[in-house]
PDB file of C-alpha atoms in Angstrom:
ATOM      1  CA  MET A   1     121.595  92.885  80.042  1.00 56.00           C
ATOM      2  CA  SER A   2     121.390  95.933  82.067  1.00 76.00           C
ATOM      3  CA  GLU A   3     122.168  96.108  85.827  1.00 90.00           C
ATOM      4  CA  LEU A   4     120.106  96.994  88.850  1.00 94.00           C
ATOM      5  CA  PRO A   5     120.208 100.198  90.087  1.00 95.00           C
ATOM      6  CA  PRO A   6     122.181 100.637  93.305  1.00 96.00           C
ATOM      7  CA  ASP A   7     120.982  99.261  96.941  1.00 97.00           C
ATOM      8  CA  PRO A   8     117.920  97.437  95.126  1.00 98.00           C
ATOM      9  CA  ARG A   9     115.038  96.418  97.872  1.00 98.00           C
ATOM     10  CA  ALA A  10     112.606  93.996  97.544  1.00 98.00           C
ATOM     11  CA  VAL A  11     109.782  92.483 100.118  1.00 98.00           C
ATOM     12  CA  VAL A  12     108.596  88.808  99.802  1.00 98.00           C
ATOM     13  CA  ILE A  13     104.844  88.442 101.012  1.00 98.00           C
ATOM     14  CA  THR A  14     103.476  84.440 101.055  1.00 98.00           C
ATOM     15  CA  ALA A  15      99.363  84.135 101.357  1.00 98.00           C
ATOM     16  CA  SER A  16      98.809  81.014 102.851  1.00 97.00           C
ATOM     17  CA  ASN A  17      95.899  79.847 105.628  1.00 96.00           C
ATOM     18  CA  ARG A  18      98.650  76.653 106.233  1.00 96.00           C
ATOM     19  CA  ALA A  19     102.236  78.264 106.537  1.00 96.00           C
ATOM     20  CA  ALA A  20     100.428  81.171 108.528  1.00 96.00           C
ATOM     21  CA  ALA A  21      99.030  78.856 111.128  1.00 95.00           C
ATOM     22  CA  GLY A  22     102.469  76.531 111.357  1.00 95.00           C
ATOM     23  CA  VAL A  23     100.968  73.425 109.576  1.00 96.00           C
ATOM     24  CA  TYR A  24     103.688  73.345 107.553  1.00 94.00           C
ATOM     25  CA  ALA A  25     106.883  75.646 106.575  1.00 95.00           C
ATOM     26  CA  ASP A  26     106.577  78.113 103.471  1.00 97.00           C
ATOM     27  CA  ARG A  27     109.175  76.945 100.970  1.00 97.00           C
ATOM     28  CA  SER A  28     107.825  79.018  98.157  1.00 98.00           C
ATOM     29  CA  GLY A  29     108.352  82.771  99.748  1.00 98.00           C
ATOM     30  CA  GLN A  30     111.867  81.278 101.204  1.00 98.00           C
ATOM     31  CA  ALA A  31     112.707  80.000  97.376  1.00 98.00           C
ATOM     32  CA  LEU A  32     111.760  83.569  96.172  1.00 98.00           C
ATOM     33  CA  ALA A  33     113.783  85.254  98.855  1.00 98.00           C
ATOM     34  CA  GLU A  34     116.643  83.032  97.974  1.00 98.00           C
ATOM     35  CA  GLY A  35     116.232  84.232  94.271  1.00 98.00           C
ATOM     36  CA  LEU A  36     116.016  87.833  94.986  1.00 98.00           C
ATOM     37  CA  ARG A  37     118.984  87.698  96.534  1.00 98.00           C
ATOM     38  CA  GLU A  38     121.001  85.945  93.975  1.00 97.00           C
ATOM     39  CA  LEU A  39     119.069  88.353  92.016  1.00 97.00           C
ATOM     40  CA  GLY A  40     121.374  91.337  93.868  1.00 97.00           C
ATOM     41  CA  PHE A  41     118.283  92.359  96.031  1.00 98.00           C
ATOM     42  CA  THR A  42     118.497  93.014  99.780  1.00 98.00           C
ATOM     43  CA  VAL A  43     114.833  91.152 101.230  1.00 98.00           C
ATOM     44  CA  ASP A  44     112.628  91.991 103.623  1.00 98.00           C
ATOM     45  CA  GLY A  45     110.805  88.762 104.195  1.00 97.00           C
ATOM     46  CA  PRO A  46     109.016  86.268 103.454  1.00 98.00           C
ATOM     47  CA  HIS A  47     106.217  87.839 105.770  1.00 98.00           C
ATOM     48  CA  VAL A  48     103.273  85.178 106.026  1.00 98.00           C
ATOM     49  CA  ARG A  49      99.524  86.198 105.861  1.00 98.00           C
ATOM     50  CA  PRO A  50      96.864  84.095 106.093  1.00 97.00           C
ATOM     51  CA  ASP A  51      94.433  84.251 102.764  1.00 97.00           C
ATOM     52  CA  ASP A  52      92.784  87.496 103.949  1.00 97.00           C
ATOM     53  CA  VAL A  53      92.319  90.729 101.734  1.00 97.00           C
ATOM     54  CA  GLY A  54      92.550  93.245 104.607  1.00 97.00           C
ATOM     55  CA  GLN A  55      95.824  91.552 105.943  1.00 97.00           C
ATOM     56  CA  LEU A  56      97.457  91.196 102.917  1.00 98.00           C
ATOM     57  CA  GLU A  57      96.412  94.747 101.679  1.00 98.00           C
ATOM     58  CA  GLN A  58      98.179  96.063 104.719  1.00 98.00           C
ATOM     59  CA  VAL A  59     101.099  94.475 104.149  1.00 98.00           C
ATOM     60  CA  LEU A  60     101.503  95.328 100.690  1.00 98.00           C
ATOM     61  CA  ARG A  61     100.516  99.106 101.486  1.00 98.00           C
ATOM     62  CA  GLU A  62     103.143  98.579 104.509  1.00 98.00           C
ATOM     63  CA  SER A  63     105.647  97.283 101.917  1.00 98.00           C
ATOM     64  CA  VAL A  64     105.174  99.958  99.353  1.00 98.00           C
ATOM     65  CA  ALA A  65     105.030 102.457 102.205  1.00 98.00           C
ATOM     66  CA  SER A  66     109.098 101.132 102.920  1.00 98.00           C
ATOM     67  CA  GLY A  67     110.279 102.340  99.838  1.00 98.00           C
ATOM     68  CA  ALA A  68     111.134  98.669  98.226  1.00 98.00           C
ATOM     69  CA  ASP A  69     111.389  98.522  94.905  1.00 98.00           C
ATOM     70  CA  VAL A  70     109.799  95.270  94.328  1.00 98.00           C
ATOM     71  CA  VAL A  71     107.147  93.143  96.031  1.00 98.00           C
ATOM     72  CA  LEU A  72     106.794  89.724  94.987  1.00 98.00           C
ATOM     73  CA  THR A  73     103.859  87.419  96.369  1.00 98.00           C
ATOM     74  CA  THR A  74     103.840  83.825  96.766  1.00 98.00           C
ATOM     75  CA  GLY A  75     100.220  82.193  96.720  1.00 98.00           C
ATOM     76  CA  GLY A  76      96.704  82.880  97.085  1.00 97.00           C
ATOM     77  CA  THR A  77      96.515  83.473  92.948  1.00 97.00           C
ATOM     78  CA  GLY A  78      94.216  80.313  92.234  1.00 95.00           C
ATOM     79  CA  LEU A  79      90.313  79.616  91.729  1.00 95.00           C
ATOM     80  CA  SER A  80      89.666  78.366  95.633  1.00 95.00           C
ATOM     81  CA  PRO A  81      87.313  80.583  97.132  1.00 95.00           C
ATOM     82  CA  THR A  82      90.396  81.513  99.815  1.00 95.00           C
ATOM     83  CA  ASP A  83      92.458  82.685  97.114  1.00 97.00           C
ATOM     84  CA  VAL A  84      92.495  86.627  97.296  1.00 98.00           C
ATOM     85  CA  THR A  85      96.085  87.731  96.826  1.00 98.00           C
ATOM     86  CA  PRO A  86      94.945  89.494  93.390  1.00 98.00           C
ATOM     87  CA  GLU A  87      91.989  91.164  95.008  1.00 98.00           C
ATOM     88  CA  ALA A  88      94.282  92.556  97.889  1.00 98.00           C
ATOM     89  CA  THR A  89      97.125  93.698  95.139  1.00 98.00           C
ATOM     90  CA  ARG A  90      94.282  95.423  93.252  1.00 98.00           C
ATOM     91  CA  ALA A  91      93.186  97.537  96.159  1.00 98.00           C
ATOM     92  CA  VAL A  92      96.708  98.851  96.190  1.00 98.00           C
ATOM     93  CA  LEU A  93      97.651  98.974  92.729  1.00 98.00           C
ATOM     94  CA  GLU A  94      97.682 102.924  90.538  1.00 98.00           C
ATOM     95  CA  ARG A  95      98.377 100.978  87.633  1.00 98.00           C
ATOM     96  CA  GLU A  96      98.298  97.423  86.211  1.00 97.00           C
ATOM     97  CA  ALA A  97     101.258  95.764  84.261  1.00 98.00           C
ATOM     98  CA  PRO A  98      98.980  93.016  82.706  1.00 97.00           C
ATOM     99  CA  GLY A  99     102.010  91.874  80.027  1.00 97.00           C
ATOM    100  CA  VAL A 100     104.331  90.733  83.073  1.00 97.00           C
ATOM    101  CA  ALA A 101     101.140  88.714  84.677  1.00 97.00           C
ATOM    102  CA  GLU A 102     101.116  86.953  81.156  1.00 96.00           C
ATOM    103  CA  ALA A 103     104.631  86.289  81.015  1.00 96.00           C
ATOM    104  CA  VAL A 104     104.838  84.372  84.022  1.00 95.00           C
ATOM    105  CA  ARG A 105     102.230  82.369  83.194  1.00 94.00           C
ATOM    106  CA  ARG A 106     102.943  81.306  80.072  1.00 93.00           C
ATOM    107  CA  ALA A 107     106.291  80.714  81.626  1.00 91.00           C
ATOM    108  CA  GLY A 108     105.102  77.474  83.384  1.00 84.00           C
ATOM    109  CA  GLU A 109     102.405  76.188  80.586  1.00 88.00           C
ATOM    110  CA  GLN A 110     104.681  73.713  78.815  1.00 83.00           C
ATOM    111  CA  LYS A 111     105.826  71.931  82.565  1.00 87.00           C
ATOM    112  CA  VAL A 112     102.354  72.565  84.553  1.00 88.00           C
ATOM    113  CA  PRO A 113      99.413  73.194  81.821  1.00 90.00           C
ATOM    114  CA  THR A 114      97.253  74.302  85.050  1.00 89.00           C
ATOM    115  CA  SER A 115      99.588  77.536  85.272  1.00 89.00           C
ATOM    116  CA  VAL A 116      97.286  79.244  83.028  1.00 90.00           C
ATOM    117  CA  LEU A 117      94.758  79.235  86.142  1.00 93.00           C
ATOM    118  CA  SER A 118      96.846  81.210  88.116  1.00 94.00           C
ATOM    119  CA  ARG A 119      94.886  84.900  88.664  1.00 97.00           C
ATOM    120  CA  GLY A 120      98.103  86.827  89.565  1.00 97.00           C
ATOM    121  CA  ILE A 121      98.566  90.411  88.505  1.00 98.00           C
ATOM    122  CA  ALA A 122     101.365  92.880  88.237  1.00 98.00           C
ATOM    123  CA  GLY A 123     101.584  96.535  88.076  1.00 98.00           C
ATOM    124  CA  VAL A 124     102.922  99.637  90.162  1.00 98.00           C
ATOM    125  CA  ALA A 125     102.048 101.340  93.258  1.00 98.00           C
ATOM    126  CA  GLY A 126     104.154 104.417  93.566  1.00 97.00           C
ATOM    127  CA  ARG A 127     107.392 103.201  92.539  1.00 97.00           C
ATOM    128  CA  THR A 128     107.002 100.028  93.452  1.00 98.00           C
ATOM    129  CA  LEU A 129     106.571  96.839  91.217  1.00 98.00           C
ATOM    130  CA  ILE A 130     104.265  94.413  92.895  1.00 98.00           C
ATOM    131  CA  VAL A 131     103.958  90.863  91.127  1.00 98.00           C
ATOM    132  CA  ASN A 132     101.690  87.711  92.192  1.00 98.00           C
ATOM    133  CA  LEU A 133     103.344  84.604  91.533  1.00 98.00           C
ATOM    134  CA  PRO A 134     102.227  80.997  92.262  1.00 96.00           C
ATOM    135  CA  GLY A 135     101.929  79.154  95.302  1.00 95.00           C
ATOM    136  CA  SER A 136     104.378  76.816  94.161  1.00 94.00           C
ATOM    137  CA  THR A 137     108.253  76.939  94.292  1.00 95.00           C
ATOM    138  CA  GLY A 138     108.340  75.572  90.873  1.00 94.00           C
ATOM    139  CA  GLY A 139     106.118  78.483  89.952  1.00 94.00           C
ATOM    140  CA  VAL A 140     108.513  80.752  91.824  1.00 96.00           C
ATOM    141  CA  LYS A 141     111.203  79.574  90.134  1.00 96.00           C
ATOM    142  CA  ASP A 142     109.443  79.921  86.626  1.00 95.00           C
ATOM    143  CA  GLY A 143     108.198  83.845  87.594  1.00 96.00           C
ATOM    144  CA  LEU A 144     111.657  84.496  89.058  1.00 98.00           C
ATOM    145  CA  ALA A 145     112.890  83.225  85.173  1.00 97.00           C
ATOM    146  CA  VAL A 146     110.903  85.665  83.618  1.00 97.00           C
ATOM    147  CA  LEU A 147     111.293  88.887  86.089  1.00 98.00           C
ATOM    148  CA  GLY A 148     115.427  88.409  86.396  1.00 97.00           C
ATOM    149  CA  PRO A 149     115.814  90.024  83.499  1.00 97.00           C
ATOM    150  CA  LEU A 150     113.053  93.063  83.716  1.00 97.00           C
ATOM    151  CA  LEU A 151     114.044  94.221  86.805  1.00 98.00           C
ATOM    152  CA  PRO A 152     116.943  95.653  86.147  1.00 97.00           C
ATOM    153  CA  HIS A 153     115.036  98.322  83.541  1.00 96.00           C
ATOM    154  CA  VAL A 154     111.858  98.349  85.511  1.00 97.00           C
ATOM    155  CA  VAL A 155     113.702  99.340  88.752  1.00 98.00           C
ATOM    156  CA  SER A 156     115.703 102.080  87.071  1.00 96.00           C
ATOM    157  CA  GLN A 157     112.448 103.440  85.493  1.00 96.00           C
ATOM    158  CA  LEU A 158     110.425 103.687  88.571  1.00 97.00           C
ATOM    159  CA  ARG A 159     113.426 105.181  90.283  1.00 96.00           C
ATOM    160  CA  GLY A 160     112.791 108.023  87.486  1.00 93.00           C
ATOM    161  CA  GLY A 161     115.658 106.613  85.071  1.00 82.00           C
ATOM    162  CA  ASP A 162     115.623 107.346  81.103  1.00 73.00           C
ATOM    163  CA  HIS A 163     115.011 104.913  78.345  1.00 64.00           C
ATOM    164  CA  GLY A 164     118.339 103.119  77.615  1.00 58.00           C
TER     165      GLY A 164
END
């Protein structure tokens, strides 16, 4: 497995009305940040925002502008009328990477058959990979299991590296 390029940076964003209002702690964002640190990233966040397209799009754009290599979101990917993370993400992406989102959905399917209902997307904005993960600690762990082996290659490629 290839290694991450030097100084990899990630941003974690949690989309949740209840966590943003302080109704409960943001466990999935914390799990995501910890998992990224274990993979070798310096992590900014989690930034907790309500399920609002404008606010999520703004924090996504700020994260890309900060020069982050990877931006991972948790929450807001389901079928509920308030789940708007994919819409905010699509407004920021320049190129989609549908295979990544499909792999994340497949990773959880054996344990949680409803994981296929996630509308999470993935793609690139500038030199930043953005991936939407489900809003559960299990969904985050499954997503990181998929992304962990991919991220060294992706970060290298987005920084202008050659195919190894």
